[in-house]
XYZ file of C-alpha atoms in Angstrom:
471
model
C 108.372 94.390 68.426
C 104.214 95.169 68.133
C 103.452 98.054 70.248
C 99.775 97.740 71.807
C 98.258 100.745 73.478
C 94.503 100.778 75.473
C 92.697 103.234 72.636
C 90.089 104.800 74.787
C 87.765 104.806 71.895
C 87.800 101.038 71.967
C 87.918 100.422 75.182
C 90.203 97.856 74.957
C 93.974 97.471 74.452
C 95.295 97.069 70.472
C 98.015 97.184 68.300
C 98.863 100.192 67.129
C 99.369 100.625 63.471
C 100.466 104.178 62.355
C 98.592 105.874 58.918
C 99.518 104.126 55.617
C 102.412 106.048 53.930
C 106.122 107.232 54.807
C 105.427 110.218 56.419
C 106.159 110.826 60.568
C 104.261 109.108 63.508
C 102.010 111.956 64.554
C 101.888 112.454 68.116
C 99.339 115.371 69.704
C 99.311 115.952 73.238
C 96.880 118.899 74.827
C 99.559 120.913 77.013
C 99.213 123.919 79.076
C 97.385 126.694 79.825
C 99.880 129.505 80.668
C 98.426 131.585 83.504
C 100.374 130.349 86.458
C 102.890 127.727 87.626
C 102.321 123.931 86.668
C 101.421 121.644 89.795
C 102.569 117.874 89.514
C 99.251 116.495 88.423
C 99.961 118.740 85.198
C 103.457 117.064 85.010
C 101.999 113.206 84.730
C 101.089 113.594 81.101
C 103.858 115.423 80.095
C 106.513 112.329 81.372
C 103.843 109.810 80.093
C 103.892 110.993 76.771
C 107.546 111.698 76.683
C 108.015 108.176 77.593
C 105.460 107.247 74.544
C 107.424 109.688 72.106
C 111.109 107.839 72.652
C 109.459 104.208 72.496
C 107.715 105.330 68.865
C 110.956 106.905 67.915
C 113.338 103.730 68.623
C 109.888 101.255 67.329
C 109.580 103.533 64.114
C 113.167 104.838 63.507
C 112.480 104.589 59.549
C 109.556 106.772 60.024
C 110.461 109.218 62.320
C 107.485 111.091 64.857
C 106.051 114.373 65.133
C 105.232 115.080 68.604
C 102.969 118.224 69.015
C 101.781 119.874 72.415
C 100.084 123.240 72.087
C 99.986 125.928 74.063
C 96.640 127.641 75.063
C 97.669 131.262 75.514
C 94.010 132.961 75.016
C 91.755 132.067 78.219
C 89.132 133.720 81.056
C 92.547 132.685 83.382
C 95.536 134.569 81.511
C 92.410 137.218 80.642
C 91.843 137.721 84.747
C 95.776 137.554 85.121
C 96.727 139.661 82.643
C 93.778 142.568 83.904
C 95.391 142.105 87.607
C 98.883 143.411 86.365
C 97.893 145.757 83.778
C 99.437 143.882 81.213
C 98.653 142.235 77.902
C 98.140 138.350 77.722
C 101.103 137.639 75.811
C 103.424 139.165 78.634
C 101.603 136.342 81.255
C 101.550 133.650 78.286
C 105.265 133.912 77.403
C 106.134 133.843 81.198
C 104.359 131.061 82.313
C 105.348 128.826 78.846
C 108.953 129.456 79.428
C 108.775 128.101 83.252
C 106.544 125.356 81.834
C 109.324 124.148 79.750
C 111.885 124.854 81.890
C 110.042 123.056 84.737
C 109.222 120.373 82.522
C 112.825 119.930 81.151
C 113.701 119.620 84.596
C 111.455 116.046 84.811
C 113.732 114.989 81.923
C 110.975 115.545 78.946
C 112.172 116.383 75.845
C 110.763 119.683 74.207
C 108.471 118.818 71.443
C 109.062 119.158 67.960
C 105.850 121.300 67.602
C 104.598 123.967 70.521
C 101.374 125.375 68.340
C 100.197 128.256 70.625
C 95.932 129.368 69.819
C 96.809 132.716 69.040
C 99.063 132.048 66.035
C 96.066 129.790 64.527
C 93.208 132.428 64.547
C 92.599 132.108 60.803
C 92.545 128.291 60.653
C 89.876 128.434 63.828
C 87.956 131.007 62.072
C 88.197 128.727 58.666
C 86.996 125.569 60.379
C 84.738 126.925 62.331
C 83.160 128.360 58.738
C 83.260 124.917 57.516
C 81.463 123.621 60.448
C 78.404 126.106 59.226
C 78.748 125.502 55.788
C 78.018 121.843 56.766
C 75.194 122.343 59.120
C 76.993 121.462 62.083
C 77.346 124.862 63.403
C 75.192 128.450 63.312
C 75.565 131.528 64.314
C 73.716 133.093 67.207
C 74.077 136.456 68.633
C 77.826 137.064 67.968
C 78.184 133.756 68.961
C 79.196 130.074 66.921
C 77.809 127.090 68.842
C 78.438 123.954 67.957
C 75.002 121.768 66.893
C 75.636 118.423 69.087
C 72.788 116.642 67.221
C 74.130 117.009 64.266
C 76.947 114.615 64.921
C 75.280 111.074 65.809
C 78.434 109.489 66.955
C 78.743 112.278 70.069
C 79.768 110.759 73.115
C 81.623 107.457 71.645
C 85.110 108.714 73.547
C 83.170 109.006 77.096
C 80.738 106.126 76.442
C 78.095 108.553 77.963
C 74.612 109.529 76.637
C 73.825 112.816 75.725
C 71.421 113.509 78.703
C 74.041 112.294 81.173
C 76.845 114.534 79.230
C 74.368 117.487 79.775
C 73.780 116.140 83.970
C 77.395 115.500 84.587
C 78.971 119.041 82.625
C 78.743 122.745 83.463
C 76.016 123.532 80.989
C 75.861 127.115 79.945
C 72.047 128.059 79.466
C 71.545 130.691 77.361
C 68.502 132.153 74.943
C 70.140 131.746 71.676
C 71.324 128.062 72.329
C 68.875 125.368 69.752
C 69.752 122.602 72.376
C 71.167 123.055 76.047
C 73.846 121.044 74.833
C 75.418 122.827 72.249
C 78.702 124.216 72.750
C 80.666 127.659 71.627
C 83.027 127.631 68.674
C 83.617 131.793 68.761
C 82.208 133.985 71.299
C 82.328 138.530 71.532
C 84.824 139.497 73.826
C 84.205 141.710 76.612
C 85.845 144.989 77.148
C 88.817 144.442 77.650
C 89.606 140.855 76.449
C 91.677 140.537 73.510
C 89.802 139.939 70.217
C 90.041 139.049 66.771
C 88.001 139.757 63.296
C 85.683 136.814 61.947
C 82.820 137.157 59.862
C 80.465 136.788 62.840
C 82.007 139.870 65.217
C 85.584 140.463 66.641
C 85.799 138.030 69.348
C 88.072 135.103 70.281
C 87.887 131.223 70.345
C 86.081 128.399 72.067
C 88.757 126.273 74.016
C 88.001 123.241 71.772
C 87.807 124.679 68.732
C 91.703 125.724 69.193
C 92.944 121.900 69.265
C 91.056 120.741 66.212
C 92.261 123.561 64.259
C 95.804 123.455 64.971
C 95.831 119.388 64.767
C 94.942 119.893 61.383
C 97.092 122.823 60.804
C 100.483 121.681 62.173
C 99.913 117.840 61.909
C 97.141 116.756 59.108
C 94.145 114.315 59.946
C 94.197 112.018 60.962
C 96.655 112.340 63.879
C 97.789 108.839 64.502
C 97.771 109.279 68.708
C 95.689 111.976 70.458
C 96.937 111.861 74.060
C 95.955 113.414 77.393
C 94.764 113.220 81.053
C 91.863 111.529 81.901
C 89.730 114.245 82.849
C 89.826 116.014 79.055
C 87.844 113.168 77.901
C 84.907 115.051 78.358
C 83.709 117.500 77.009
C 87.219 118.531 75.379
C 88.118 115.479 73.317
C 84.363 114.640 73.057
C 83.887 117.996 71.238
C 87.472 117.802 69.591
C 86.397 114.599 67.463
C 82.950 116.455 67.022
C 84.360 119.129 65.193
C 87.557 117.937 63.570
C 85.295 114.799 61.950
C 82.474 117.342 60.532
C 84.446 120.084 59.332
C 86.352 117.111 57.110
C 83.399 116.016 56.012
C 84.471 112.405 57.441
C 81.487 110.385 59.354
C 84.041 108.108 61.833
C 86.106 109.387 64.703
C 89.221 107.558 63.479
C 89.042 109.664 60.535
C 90.049 112.484 63.157
C 92.730 110.593 65.448
C 93.393 106.617 64.892
C 94.200 106.198 68.506
C 93.194 108.193 72.183
C 95.141 107.469 74.915
C 94.320 109.179 78.658
C 96.364 109.168 81.772
C 94.926 108.728 85.291
C 94.659 111.301 88.115
C 96.919 111.715 90.455
C 96.045 112.701 93.952
C 97.899 114.220 96.918
C 97.908 111.347 100.076
C 94.631 110.089 98.859
C 93.174 113.290 98.577
C 91.992 115.506 95.425
C 94.848 117.902 94.267
C 92.818 121.165 94.333
C 93.864 124.798 94.961
C 90.818 125.158 97.023
C 91.918 122.363 99.290
C 95.142 124.035 99.772
C 97.056 120.991 98.439
C 98.717 121.675 95.466
C 102.617 121.220 95.144
C 104.063 123.196 91.910
C 106.852 121.727 90.125
C 108.635 124.800 90.238
C 108.974 124.266 93.953
C 109.641 120.967 94.488
C 112.453 120.435 92.017
C 114.495 122.768 94.103
C 114.377 120.352 96.603
C 114.026 116.959 95.069
C 116.184 115.984 91.775
C 113.845 116.046 88.238
C 114.852 112.537 87.511
C 113.386 111.428 91.215
C 110.136 113.221 90.514
C 109.825 111.615 87.204
C 110.792 108.003 88.775
C 107.893 108.909 91.045
C 105.338 109.938 88.543
C 105.817 106.905 86.257
C 105.724 104.314 89.335
C 102.415 103.550 88.651
C 100.985 102.034 85.134
C 99.780 105.372 83.392
C 96.343 104.368 82.972
C 95.678 103.529 86.956
C 95.638 106.753 89.704
C 99.157 107.894 91.008
C 99.068 108.684 95.211
C 101.511 111.162 95.631
C 103.241 111.291 98.906
C 106.454 111.844 100.973
C 106.871 107.794 100.945
C 106.354 107.815 97.126
C 109.760 110.460 96.425
C 111.731 108.261 99.446
C 110.940 105.380 97.636
C 111.957 106.940 94.158
C 115.155 108.277 95.388
C 116.611 104.660 96.663
C 115.456 103.177 93.362
C 117.785 105.480 91.179
C 120.302 105.257 94.224
C 120.544 101.848 93.844
C 120.733 101.973 89.876
C 123.302 104.613 90.003
C 125.341 103.165 92.432
C 125.707 99.833 90.533
C 126.754 102.163 87.557
C 129.091 103.949 89.803
C 130.592 100.782 91.250
C 131.232 99.782 87.455
C 133.350 102.996 86.547
C 135.223 102.076 89.513
C 135.953 98.960 88.760
C 136.771 99.865 85.055
C 138.526 103.030 85.580
C 136.403 105.193 84.282
C 133.468 104.955 82.058
C 133.576 102.195 79.011
C 133.434 103.973 76.004
C 130.065 104.630 74.382
C 128.213 102.393 72.227
C 124.497 100.823 71.681
C 123.550 98.655 74.514
C 120.438 96.021 74.686
C 117.097 97.474 75.461
C 115.052 94.695 74.986
C 113.317 94.111 77.996
C 112.332 97.512 79.089
C 111.390 98.039 75.138
C 109.130 95.070 75.550
C 107.471 96.510 78.656
C 106.643 99.734 77.358
C 105.682 98.076 74.366
C 102.638 96.445 76.204
C 100.735 99.633 76.287
C 103.242 101.514 78.746
C 103.806 98.998 81.307
C 106.144 101.399 83.151
C 106.436 99.444 86.665
C 107.117 96.204 84.593
C 110.017 98.665 82.602
C 111.304 99.486 85.855
C 111.441 95.775 87.273
C 113.675 95.182 84.114
C 115.916 97.876 84.940
C 116.274 96.710 88.076
C 116.822 93.166 86.560
C 119.517 95.057 84.274
C 120.995 96.124 86.907
C 121.481 92.938 89.027
C 123.076 91.810 85.673
C 125.897 94.410 86.027
C 126.338 93.615 89.646
C 126.833 90.187 88.577
C 129.485 91.080 85.620
C 131.467 93.313 88.570
C 131.299 90.372 90.685
C 132.917 88.173 88.295
C 135.482 90.756 87.409
C 135.338 90.515 83.123
C 135.873 93.861 81.988
C 134.408 93.348 78.820
C 131.099 91.789 80.641
C 131.240 94.893 82.818
C 130.772 97.390 79.773
C 128.598 95.653 77.958
C 126.289 95.563 81.087
C 126.665 98.875 81.880
C 126.001 99.897 78.414
C 122.571 97.972 78.288
C 121.508 99.264 81.620
C 122.273 102.896 80.278
C 120.629 102.172 76.729
C 117.647 100.458 79.016
C 117.409 103.498 80.999
C 117.018 105.771 77.889
C 113.685 104.674 76.991
C 112.341 105.677 80.512
C 114.386 108.804 80.400
C 116.444 107.686 83.329
C 120.337 107.017 84.371
C 121.704 109.314 81.583
C 123.917 111.651 84.101
C 127.199 110.979 85.725
C 126.979 108.606 88.613
C 129.142 110.612 90.328
C 127.245 114.049 89.963
C 124.164 111.984 90.884
C 125.207 111.127 94.602
C 127.702 114.875 94.900
C 124.249 116.643 93.507
C 123.669 118.156 97.172
C 126.537 119.391 97.579
C 127.407 123.188 96.999
C 130.770 124.217 95.693
C 132.125 125.067 98.671
C 131.801 121.759 100.166
C 132.664 120.095 96.893
C 136.228 121.948 96.668
C 136.880 120.825 100.504
C 135.996 117.274 99.877
C 138.166 117.172 96.887
C 141.158 118.566 98.718
C 140.694 116.438 101.413
C 140.940 113.514 99.153
C 143.637 114.335 97.780
C 144.858 114.773 100.769
C 144.329 111.280 102.281
C 145.692 110.136 98.571
C 149.249 111.546 99.647
C 149.073 110.743 103.238
C 148.490 106.919 101.915
C 150.808 106.907 99.458
C 153.622 108.183 101.808
C 152.208 105.202 104.160
C 150.812 107.754 106.734
C 147.948 105.456 107.670
C 147.092 107.864 111.190
C 146.743 110.934 109.045
C 144.716 109.038 106.197
C 142.561 107.642 109.002
C 142.196 111.119 110.704
C 141.161 112.643 106.854
C 138.904 109.903 106.363
C 137.378 110.624 109.757
C 136.967 113.980 108.841
C 135.246 113.533 105.619
C 132.743 111.117 107.484
C 132.038 113.800 109.337
C 131.275 115.844 106.422
C 128.680 113.083 105.680
C 130.595 112.225 102.938
C 131.950 108.256 102.088
C 134.918 107.547 99.949
C 135.305 104.819 97.696
C 138.810 103.529 97.072
C 139.249 102.291 93.351
C 141.885 100.780 91.358
C 145.181 102.480 91.451
C 144.806 104.961 93.935
C 141.623 106.167 92.402
C 138.666 107.445 94.537
C 135.125 108.802 93.940
C 132.749 109.900 97.326
C 129.240 110.376 97.572
C 127.247 112.226 99.795
C 125.352 109.817 102.653
C 121.733 110.621 103.090
């Protein structure tokens, strides 16, 4: 099956072709700056590119995939947080990197194969800056090293904007040591109390953009097959990455740095841009305490990744109902079969086809519902073999999107604490005993007691029963 993706650089949908050779397909996605909790907008690229890496592994099993997502662990905001607490920047970075990983895992996102940290690759950054100076693409001035933008004629190709437009639309630092206002920092002196590393240009620290360029070259090699991130990173971050990476390698074309570029759209909160200044930032760390991570994941994937996504209460409600419907049919199948069928491969054609068309997650979700309907039909026909096959196919279809991998009973009982679960199980056992003794009044009383607890009981074959919490 051919994978097509919308390449930001070419501004059109194109067929994906991996780098020649037999090595793994390389995917690099810009990760977090770890100074605080991640908000739900930060989570969108995580789940989008998690789906992409799942799909790549399915389509190219013989080559495999190396998925890298960096961690920016040196930054002005990290410095400020460390100063406020009177600790080293590593304390702040370690804390929030661990929280970030746990929060994204709660959304069903796999841990990347590589998580390069900026502070572990400072020598590679210094070396790459040296190459840029040798190539005439950078210059040292007053303890800084700056990239000479006019040395790279293709600058602006990714964003599609002229240099004048980019200068006008960006926060360009005006400094006397710059040859041109558009030139950007590769290395800068550290201020008093800030972390610092040695370099030929004096002690200091790297600029933000050089971090990714150096880490990609050192951990994955050039060119990387796919480079991804949020739409807000196209300029200046990714534009600058390309310029650095191409000029340092002695190449001329942007494809020498990354063969394809993919960017996800913005997320708004009730139709307003999410912003700390507005006070409408929703933290993933808090959200997953009250909403299942799988529901949050469904909501984040409910719109096409390149389209804007508006976050609101109705979106979460629709996402929960969608998953209830799919887990419900799996639970019904298990009840008819007397348990889940033996594990085995299933068909994933429809979902795979939808995702192969530029990660069309809405179409993939529609295909998932179609697979659920097929399972429902099989249940109605009563053919155990067909039910087992349809159930395996639904779960296999769901795995590409990161859904339906949990136990359906646990899904519906997830809101019950241990005390309630124990009480419900005891009542169900007592009801089963009453039914076995044909004490129908007692069985009815117990069922009424369960209903008062907002518990729905589903009877299965041979006296078995499952239960779920009602909404």
